[in-house]
mmCIF file of C-alpha atoms in Angstrom:
data_model
loop_
_atom_site.group_PDB
_atom_site.id
_atom_site.type_symbol
_atom_site.label_atom_id
_atom_site.label_comp_id
_atom_site.label_asym_id
_atom_site.label_seq_id
_atom_site.Cartn_x
_atom_site.Cartn_y
_atom_site.Cartn_z
ATOM 1 C CA MET A 1 44.413 10.088 -28.721
ATOM 2 C CA SER A 2 42.984 12.907 -30.587
ATOM 3 C CA GLU A 3 46.365 14.316 -31.651
ATOM 4 C CA TYR A 4 46.887 10.018 -33.281
ATOM 5 C CA PHE A 5 43.584 10.702 -35.699
ATOM 6 C CA GLN A 6 44.408 13.916 -36.503
ATOM 7 C CA MET A 7 47.805 12.027 -37.939
ATOM 8 C CA GLY A 8 49.847 16.581 -38.545
ATOM 9 C CA GLY A 9 46.087 18.048 -39.725
ATOM 10 C CA HIS A 10 46.379 14.798 -42.608
ATOM 11 C CA GLY A 11 43.686 12.800 -40.692
ATOM 12 C CA ALA A 12 40.886 13.024 -42.971
ATOM 13 C CA TYR A 13 43.056 12.157 -46.317
ATOM 14 C CA VAL A 14 44.801 9.253 -44.088
ATOM 15 C CA TRP A 15 41.648 7.456 -42.710
ATOM 16 C CA SER A 16 39.513 7.855 -45.641
ATOM 17 C CA ALA A 17 42.028 6.298 -48.338
ATOM 18 C CA TYR A 18 42.337 3.345 -45.584
ATOM 19 C CA GLY A 19 38.830 2.986 -45.285
ATOM 20 C CA ILE A 20 37.989 2.949 -49.192
ATOM 21 C CA THR A 21 41.186 -0.254 -49.330
ATOM 22 C CA LEU A 22 38.913 -1.735 -46.070
ATOM 23 C CA ALA A 23 35.900 -0.917 -48.286
ATOM 24 C CA VAL A 24 37.121 -2.383 -51.458
ATOM 25 C CA LEU A 25 37.586 -5.686 -49.201
ATOM 26 C CA ILE A 26 34.974 -6.296 -47.547
ATOM 27 C CA ILE A 27 32.769 -6.260 -51.040
ATOM 28 C CA ASN A 28 35.319 -7.913 -53.202
ATOM 29 C CA VAL A 29 34.549 -10.608 -50.545
ATOM 30 C CA TRP A 30 30.986 -10.366 -50.440
ATOM 31 C CA LEU A 31 30.927 -10.345 -53.761
ATOM 32 C CA VAL A 32 32.362 -13.587 -54.586
ATOM 33 C CA ARG A 33 29.933 -15.296 -51.853
ATOM 34 C CA VAL A 34 27.038 -13.936 -53.489
ATOM 35 C CA LYS A 35 27.925 -15.287 -56.835
ATOM 36 C CA ARG A 36 30.123 -18.866 -54.932
ATOM 37 C CA ARG A 37 26.741 -19.340 -53.489
ATOM 38 C CA SER A 38 24.554 -18.610 -56.250
ATOM 39 C CA ALA A 39 26.819 -21.281 -58.687
ATOM 40 C CA LEU A 40 26.324 -23.362 -55.808
ATOM 41 C CA LEU A 41 22.462 -23.346 -55.682
ATOM 42 C CA ARG A 42 22.237 -23.620 -59.912
ATOM 43 C CA ALA A 43 24.818 -26.957 -59.404
ATOM 44 C CA GLN A 44 22.112 -28.282 -56.629
ATOM 45 C CA GLU A 45 18.957 -27.486 -59.067
ATOM 46 C CA LEU A 46 20.926 -29.312 -61.562
ATOM 47 C CA ALA A 47 21.872 -32.134 -59.382
ATOM 48 C CA THR A 48 17.674 -32.107 -58.658
ATOM 49 C CA GLN A 49 17.143 -33.168 -62.358
ATOM 50 C CA ALA A 50 17.459 -36.099 -64.039
ATOM 51 C CA GLU A 51 20.523 -36.840 -65.869
ATOM 52 C CA VAL A 52 20.010 -35.500 -69.299
ATOM 53 C CA PRO A 53 21.616 -38.329 -71.741
ATOM 54 C CA ARG A 54 24.547 -36.750 -73.707
ATOM 55 C CA LYS A 55 23.044 -35.474 -76.701
ATOM 56 C CA GLN A 56 24.152 -37.719 -80.058
ATOM 57 C CA PRO A 57 25.837 -35.984 -82.487
ATOM 58 C CA THR A 58 24.374 -35.586 -86.296
ATOM 59 C CA VAL A 59 24.682 -36.952 -88.834
ATOM 60 C CA ARG A 60 24.587 -33.964 -91.732
ATOM 61 C CA ARG A 61 25.950 -35.692 -95.454
ATOM 62 C CA LEU A 62 28.053 -33.368 -96.927
ATOM 63 C CA GLN A 63 27.372 -31.606 -99.814
ATOM 64 C CA MET B 1 59.132 -32.060 -74.368
ATOM 65 C CA LYS B 2 57.648 -33.953 -71.701
ATOM 66 C CA LEU B 3 55.720 -32.554 -69.501
ATOM 67 C CA PRO B 4 55.368 -33.092 -65.587
ATOM 68 C CA ARG B 5 51.585 -34.446 -64.964
ATOM 69 C CA TRP B 6 50.903 -31.720 -62.094
ATOM 70 C CA PHE B 7 51.356 -29.320 -65.049
ATOM 71 C CA HIS B 8 48.722 -31.375 -67.919
ATOM 72 C CA LEU B 9 45.821 -31.483 -64.623
ATOM 73 C CA LEU B 10 45.738 -27.707 -64.102
ATOM 74 C CA GLY B 11 43.087 -27.627 -67.237
ATOM 75 C CA SER B 12 41.156 -30.303 -65.611
ATOM 76 C CA PRO B 13 38.291 -28.096 -63.307
ATOM 77 C CA PRO B 14 37.555 -30.290 -60.650
ATOM 78 C CA HIS B 15 41.084 -30.842 -60.441
ATOM 79 C CA VAL B 16 41.441 -27.605 -59.768
ATOM 80 C CA TYR B 17 38.940 -27.289 -58.192
ATOM 81 C CA ARG B 18 39.508 -29.576 -55.555
ATOM 82 C CA LEU B 19 42.961 -27.081 -55.062
ATOM 83 C CA ALA B 20 41.377 -24.372 -55.191
ATOM 84 C CA GLU B 21 39.657 -25.612 -51.947
ATOM 85 C CA ARG B 22 41.891 -26.808 -49.909
ATOM 86 C CA LEU B 23 44.155 -23.595 -50.857
ATOM 87 C CA SER B 24 41.744 -21.211 -50.566
ATOM 88 C CA PRO B 25 41.370 -20.946 -46.035
ATOM 89 C CA TRP B 26 45.262 -20.660 -45.949
ATOM 90 C CA LEU B 27 45.135 -17.541 -48.774
ATOM 91 C CA GLY B 28 42.691 -16.395 -47.152
ATOM 92 C CA GLY B 29 43.613 -16.086 -43.519
ATOM 93 C CA LEU B 30 47.631 -15.813 -44.431
ATOM 94 C CA GLY B 31 46.150 -12.635 -46.335
ATOM 95 C CA CYS B 32 43.829 -10.737 -44.077
ATOM 96 C CA ALA B 33 45.691 -12.018 -41.117
ATOM 97 C CA LEU B 34 49.561 -9.804 -43.247
ATOM 98 C CA LEU B 35 47.040 -7.418 -44.043
ATOM 99 C CA ALA B 36 45.866 -6.891 -39.931
ATOM 100 C CA VAL B 37 49.496 -6.949 -39.254
ATOM 101 C CA GLY B 38 50.815 -4.446 -42.356
ATOM 102 C CA THR B 39 48.370 -2.068 -41.076
ATOM 103 C CA VAL B 40 48.959 -1.525 -37.062
ATOM 104 C CA TRP B 41 52.505 -1.787 -37.744
ATOM 105 C CA GLY B 42 51.809 0.665 -40.713
ATOM 106 C CA LEU B 43 49.962 3.432 -39.080
ATOM 107 C CA GLY B 44 50.909 2.856 -35.277
ATOM 108 C CA ILE B 45 54.393 1.843 -34.987
ATOM 109 C CA ALA B 46 56.164 3.182 -38.092
ATOM 110 C CA PRO B 47 57.826 6.295 -38.015
ATOM 111 C CA THR B 48 57.201 10.007 -39.111
ATOM 112 C CA ASP B 49 57.958 9.995 -42.853
ATOM 113 C CA TYR B 50 60.331 13.641 -42.928
ATOM 114 C CA GLN B 51 59.488 15.002 -45.822
ATOM 115 C CA GLN B 52 55.651 14.272 -46.294
ATOM 116 C CA GLY B 53 54.379 14.428 -42.067
ATOM 117 C CA GLU B 54 51.599 11.427 -41.344
ATOM 118 C CA SER B 55 49.682 11.422 -45.236
ATOM 119 C CA TYR B 56 53.161 9.371 -46.223
ATOM 120 C CA ARG B 57 51.585 6.155 -44.115
ATOM 121 C CA ILE B 58 48.837 5.548 -47.048
ATOM 122 C CA ILE B 59 52.403 3.919 -48.948
ATOM 123 C CA TYR B 60 51.161 1.272 -47.128
ATOM 124 C CA ILE B 61 48.442 0.579 -49.122
ATOM 125 C CA HIS B 62 48.642 3.039 -52.852
ATOM 126 C CA PRO B 63 51.773 1.831 -54.163
ATOM 127 C CA GLN B 64 49.821 -2.601 -52.891
ATOM 128 C CA THR B 65 46.583 -1.592 -54.335
ATOM 129 C CA ALA B 66 48.564 -0.364 -57.622
ATOM 130 C CA TYR B 67 51.132 -3.200 -58.361
ATOM 131 C CA VAL B 68 47.679 -6.427 -56.670
ATOM 132 C CA GLY B 69 45.395 -4.309 -59.914
ATOM 133 C CA MET B 70 48.602 -4.197 -62.684
ATOM 134 C CA MET B 71 49.141 -8.272 -61.249
ATOM 135 C CA ALA B 72 45.856 -8.754 -62.023
ATOM 136 C CA TYR B 73 45.211 -7.540 -65.750
ATOM 137 C CA VAL B 74 48.865 -10.182 -66.058
ATOM 138 C CA VAL B 75 47.311 -12.899 -64.863
ATOM 139 C CA MET B 76 44.151 -12.031 -66.919
ATOM 140 C CA ALA B 77 46.351 -11.338 -70.362
ATOM 141 C CA VAL B 78 48.527 -14.444 -69.719
ATOM 142 C CA ALA B 79 45.006 -16.687 -68.767
ATOM 143 C CA ALA B 80 43.114 -15.018 -71.673
ATOM 144 C CA ALA B 81 45.759 -15.565 -74.356
ATOM 145 C CA VAL B 82 46.643 -19.611 -73.346
ATOM 146 C CA GLY B 83 42.706 -19.927 -73.657
ATOM 147 C CA TYR B 84 43.018 -18.479 -76.800
ATOM 148 C CA VAL B 85 45.911 -20.255 -78.371
ATOM 149 C CA TRP B 86 45.278 -23.850 -76.404
ATOM 150 C CA ARG B 87 42.029 -22.779 -76.363
ATOM 151 C CA VAL B 88 41.863 -24.256 -72.357
ATOM 152 C CA LYS B 89 38.785 -23.496 -71.336
ATOM 153 C CA LEU B 90 39.987 -23.145 -67.246
ATOM 154 C CA ALA B 91 42.410 -20.417 -68.670
ATOM 155 C CA HIS B 92 39.599 -18.095 -69.941
ATOM 156 C CA ALA B 93 37.454 -19.132 -66.528
ATOM 157 C CA ALA B 94 40.878 -17.868 -64.891
ATOM 158 C CA ALA B 95 40.790 -14.371 -66.799
ATOM 159 C CA VAL B 96 36.852 -14.369 -65.924
ATOM 160 C CA SER B 97 38.141 -14.424 -62.827
ATOM 161 C CA ALA B 98 40.963 -11.785 -62.536
ATOM 162 C CA ALA B 99 38.764 -9.226 -64.317
ATOM 163 C CA PRO B 100 36.629 -7.845 -61.475
ATOM 164 C CA ILE B 101 39.302 -7.734 -58.568
ATOM 165 C CA GLY B 102 41.604 -6.500 -61.075
ATOM 166 C CA ALA B 103 39.065 -3.007 -61.406
ATOM 167 C CA TRP B 104 38.518 -2.771 -58.096
ATOM 168 C CA PHE B 105 42.247 -2.994 -56.589
ATOM 169 C CA THR B 106 42.294 -0.272 -59.108
ATOM 170 C CA PHE B 107 39.433 1.388 -58.391
ATOM 171 C CA CYS B 108 41.387 1.818 -55.026
ATOM 172 C CA ALA B 109 44.318 2.448 -55.904
ATOM 173 C CA LEU B 110 42.686 6.023 -57.939
ATOM 174 C CA CYS B 111 41.497 6.729 -54.839
ATOM 175 C CA THR B 112 44.055 6.045 -52.144
ATOM 176 C CA GLY B 113 46.141 8.055 -54.987
ATOM 177 C CA ALA B 114 43.799 11.156 -54.943
ATOM 178 C CA LEU B 115 43.254 11.464 -51.740
ATOM 179 C CA TRP B 116 47.139 11.502 -50.970
ATOM 180 C CA GLY B 117 47.678 13.935 -54.132
ATOM 181 C CA ARG B 118 45.582 16.248 -51.983
ATOM 182 C CA PRO B 119 48.200 17.431 -49.464
ATOM 183 C CA THR B 120 50.929 16.322 -51.121
ATOM 184 C CA TRP B 121 50.696 18.480 -54.234
ATOM 185 C CA GLY B 122 47.471 20.281 -52.906
ATOM 186 C CA THR B 123 45.188 18.986 -56.051
ATOM 187 C CA TYR B 124 43.836 15.372 -55.529
ATOM 188 C CA TRP B 125 43.682 14.730 -59.989
ATOM 189 C CA GLN B 126 45.424 15.848 -62.153
ATOM 190 C CA TRP B 127 43.980 15.124 -65.979
ATOM 191 C CA GLY B 128 46.917 14.999 -68.767
ATOM 192 C CA ASP B 129 49.515 13.489 -65.877
ATOM 193 C CA PRO B 130 51.096 10.266 -67.768
ATOM 194 C CA ARG B 131 51.187 8.277 -64.239
ATOM 195 C CA ILE B 132 46.892 9.050 -63.264
ATOM 196 C CA MET B 133 45.671 9.217 -67.022
ATOM 197 C CA PHE B 134 47.295 5.342 -66.958
ATOM 198 C CA GLU B 135 46.645 4.045 -64.313
ATOM 199 C CA ALA B 136 43.098 5.809 -65.218
ATOM 200 C CA LEU B 137 43.490 3.756 -68.217
ATOM 201 C CA LEU B 138 43.494 0.154 -66.776
ATOM 202 C CA LEU B 139 40.930 0.955 -64.843
ATOM 203 C CA PHE B 140 38.790 1.361 -68.322
ATOM 204 C CA LEU B 141 40.893 -1.901 -69.815
ATOM 205 C CA PHE B 142 39.003 -3.483 -66.810
ATOM 206 C CA LEU B 143 35.318 -2.019 -67.095
ATOM 207 C CA GLY B 144 35.897 -2.313 -71.316
ATOM 208 C CA TYR B 145 36.730 -6.613 -70.787
ATOM 209 C CA LEU B 146 33.999 -6.935 -69.258
ATOM 210 C CA ALA B 147 31.918 -4.258 -70.769
ATOM 211 C CA LEU B 148 32.540 -6.335 -74.091
ATOM 212 C CA ARG B 149 31.505 -9.716 -72.373
ATOM 213 C CA GLY B 150 28.405 -8.924 -71.571
ATOM 214 C CA ALA B 151 27.742 -7.692 -74.998
ATOM 215 C CA PHE B 152 28.248 -11.685 -76.091
ATOM 216 C CA ASP B 153 25.288 -14.151 -76.055
ATOM 217 C CA ASP B 154 27.398 -16.621 -76.178
ATOM 218 C CA ARG B 155 30.213 -17.394 -74.465
ATOM 219 C CA ASP B 156 32.955 -18.898 -75.926
ATOM 220 C CA LYS B 157 32.795 -16.207 -78.099
ATOM 221 C CA ALA B 158 33.655 -13.981 -75.753
ATOM 222 C CA ASP B 159 36.561 -16.259 -74.492
ATOM 223 C CA ARG B 160 37.995 -15.796 -77.478
ATOM 224 C CA VAL B 161 37.162 -12.044 -78.130
ATOM 225 C CA THR B 162 37.719 -10.767 -74.704
ATOM 226 C CA ALA B 163 41.156 -12.859 -75.128
ATOM 227 C CA ILE B 164 41.687 -10.502 -78.246
ATOM 228 C CA LEU B 165 41.342 -7.228 -76.194
ATOM 229 C CA ALA B 166 43.092 -8.128 -72.477
ATOM 230 C CA VAL B 167 46.534 -9.216 -74.832
ATOM 231 C CA VAL B 168 46.719 -5.931 -76.804
ATOM 232 C CA GLY B 169 45.796 -3.427 -73.555
ATOM 233 C CA VAL B 170 48.933 -5.219 -71.525
ATOM 234 C CA VAL B 171 51.017 -2.818 -73.358
ATOM 235 C CA ASN B 172 49.605 0.027 -70.634
ATOM 236 C CA ILE B 173 51.257 -2.449 -68.200
ATOM 237 C CA PRO B 174 54.883 -0.985 -68.410
ATOM 238 C CA ILE B 175 54.425 2.122 -69.698
ATOM 239 C CA ILE B 176 52.018 2.488 -65.905
ATOM 240 C CA HIS B 177 55.840 1.575 -64.649
ATOM 241 C CA TYR B 178 58.071 3.664 -66.299
ATOM 242 C CA SER B 179 55.439 6.181 -66.982
ATOM 243 C CA VAL B 180 57.389 8.454 -63.594
ATOM 244 C CA GLU B 181 60.671 8.468 -65.507
ATOM 245 C CA TRP B 182 59.774 8.929 -68.601
ATOM 246 C CA TRP B 183 57.203 11.845 -68.153
ATOM 247 C CA ASN B 184 57.600 14.941 -65.471
ATOM 248 C CA SER B 185 54.536 13.462 -63.934
ATOM 249 C CA LEU B 186 53.466 14.525 -60.444
ATOM 250 C CA HIS B 187 54.027 11.587 -59.220
ATOM 251 C CA GLN B 188 56.774 10.237 -56.942
ATOM 252 C CA THR B 189 59.216 7.592 -58.587
ATOM 253 C CA SER B 190 59.605 3.851 -58.166
ATOM 254 C CA THR B 191 60.222 3.996 -53.914
ATOM 255 C CA ILE B 192 61.576 0.260 -53.912
ATOM 256 C CA LEU B 193 61.614 -1.224 -57.458
ATOM 257 C CA ARG B 194 64.852 1.278 -58.260
ATOM 258 C CA GLU B 195 68.036 1.760 -58.982
ATOM 259 C CA GLY B 196 70.968 0.966 -55.937
ATOM 260 C CA GLY B 197 68.045 -0.344 -54.011
ATOM 261 C CA PRO B 198 64.758 0.704 -51.932
ATOM 262 C CA ALA B 199 64.928 4.445 -50.952
ATOM 263 C CA MET B 200 63.230 3.530 -47.882
ATOM 264 C CA THR B 201 64.310 3.036 -43.779
ATOM 265 C CA THR B 202 64.116 -0.863 -42.654
ATOM 266 C CA ASP B 203 61.326 0.383 -40.238
ATOM 267 C CA MET B 204 58.976 1.666 -43.324
ATOM 268 C CA LEU B 205 60.258 -1.161 -45.472
ATOM 269 C CA ILE B 206 59.595 -4.117 -43.280
ATOM 270 C CA PRO B 207 55.918 -3.177 -42.815
ATOM 271 C CA PHE B 208 54.922 -2.093 -46.396
ATOM 272 C CA LEU B 209 56.380 -5.396 -47.959
ATOM 273 C CA ILE B 210 53.826 -7.349 -45.736
ATOM 274 C CA MET B 211 51.593 -5.064 -46.354
ATOM 275 C CA VAL B 212 52.452 -6.570 -50.686
ATOM 276 C CA ALA B 213 52.417 -9.834 -49.161
ATOM 277 C CA GLY B 214 49.246 -9.506 -47.790
ATOM 278 C CA PHE B 215 47.354 -7.681 -50.508
ATOM 279 C CA THR B 216 49.263 -10.065 -53.433
ATOM 280 C CA LEU B 217 47.421 -13.279 -50.967
ATOM 281 C CA THR B 218 44.313 -11.856 -50.038
ATOM 282 C CA PHE B 219 44.203 -11.453 -54.950
ATOM 283 C CA TYR B 220 44.587 -15.009 -54.962
ATOM 284 C CA TRP B 221 42.583 -16.228 -52.522
ATOM 285 C CA LEU B 222 39.444 -14.170 -53.558
ATOM 286 C CA LEU B 223 40.890 -14.927 -57.856
ATOM 287 C CA LEU B 224 40.645 -19.053 -56.485
ATOM 288 C CA ARG B 225 37.271 -18.594 -54.938
ATOM 289 C CA ARG B 226 35.613 -16.365 -58.112
ATOM 290 C CA LEU B 227 36.840 -19.477 -60.601
ATOM 291 C CA GLN B 228 35.550 -22.276 -58.150
ATOM 292 C CA ALA B 229 32.321 -20.150 -59.112
ATOM 293 C CA GLU B 230 32.412 -20.115 -63.020
ATOM 294 C CA ILE B 231 34.199 -23.292 -63.086
ATOM 295 C CA LEU B 232 30.948 -24.416 -61.648
ATOM 296 C CA GLU B 233 28.590 -22.150 -63.607
ATOM 297 C CA ARG B 234 30.758 -23.426 -67.078
ATOM 298 C CA GLU B 235 31.175 -26.926 -66.302
ATOM 299 C CA GLY B 236 27.310 -27.157 -65.211
ATOM 300 C CA SER B 237 25.894 -31.467 -64.872
ATOM 301 C CA ALA B 238 29.625 -32.325 -64.905
ATOM 302 C CA ARG B 239 29.696 -35.593 -63.178
ATOM 303 C CA TRP B 240 31.818 -34.146 -60.905
ATOM 304 C CA ILE B 241 29.946 -31.386 -59.705
ATOM 305 C CA ARG B 242 26.672 -33.987 -59.356
ATOM 306 C CA GLU B 243 28.782 -35.864 -56.924
ATOM 307 C CA LEU B 244 30.365 -32.934 -55.213
ATOM 308 C CA VAL B 245 27.147 -31.226 -54.669
ATOM 309 C CA ALA B 246 25.850 -35.123 -53.134
ATOM 310 C CA GLU B 247 29.364 -34.590 -50.816
ATOM 311 C CA GLY B 248 27.424 -31.255 -49.692
ATOM 312 C CA ALA B 249 29.640 -29.032 -50.568
ATOM 313 C CA ARG B 250 28.809 -25.070 -49.578
#
């Protein structure tokens, strides 16, 4: 078993490469989740506020 | 020319949000399952390489993460171009969403490449090696794109200016791909996309391709989830978002 993990002396390289890749995937999933959650919270905040009437376009006289 | 209805709907934020909601679980589930199967296969079942020994097993993650990083850049550039030319806001949102994921995957490709280079070439990093330099440039294009966005307070302006950077930078993609053929590089030449078909036996090729599919699906899963958040941020208090929140979206 330990022979398997040594990977013919290259174990350190192979396992750390897989470890980094796994870490990058986990970080990405976590970052997306944080972004999504804060966007939804913000949307909830906006939804509880009274509906703001649409801004009327201002009319400007051409010079 | 009349374009089909579904094509027009791709410009509609509520439609794309709901489409992403439906597709994401499948992409995420299938992507992670393929990655799990491919990792076990690549690390445990695939035979040892006759030349590189066991260190070759990085081949099941390094080319895939590099390829996903490049694909992310192409997705970003195409979306940015569509947003710039046809002024589709959703396309800009997609471009912004692809950038950080692409940066992470490119970072991962550089790290796994270094860890493969040490036992194979005797060095982690070689300044001036074309493949390594252009791949590093890809990372800096992503980071530059994100930094440039940060320099603007106005989102529309940021969208338009960074779109130009994204589109110009796309020339780097074919350069990365052909760098191992155009110049003498430490990096080995393509194993799969070469004349005469893949230079790999089937028992190595199957887990290799499983990992390609796994990383690709995982990328699109992350992209859609990020795009959803980006849409929520951009659309703010649109009525459909109020309804979505009222339905108890989480």
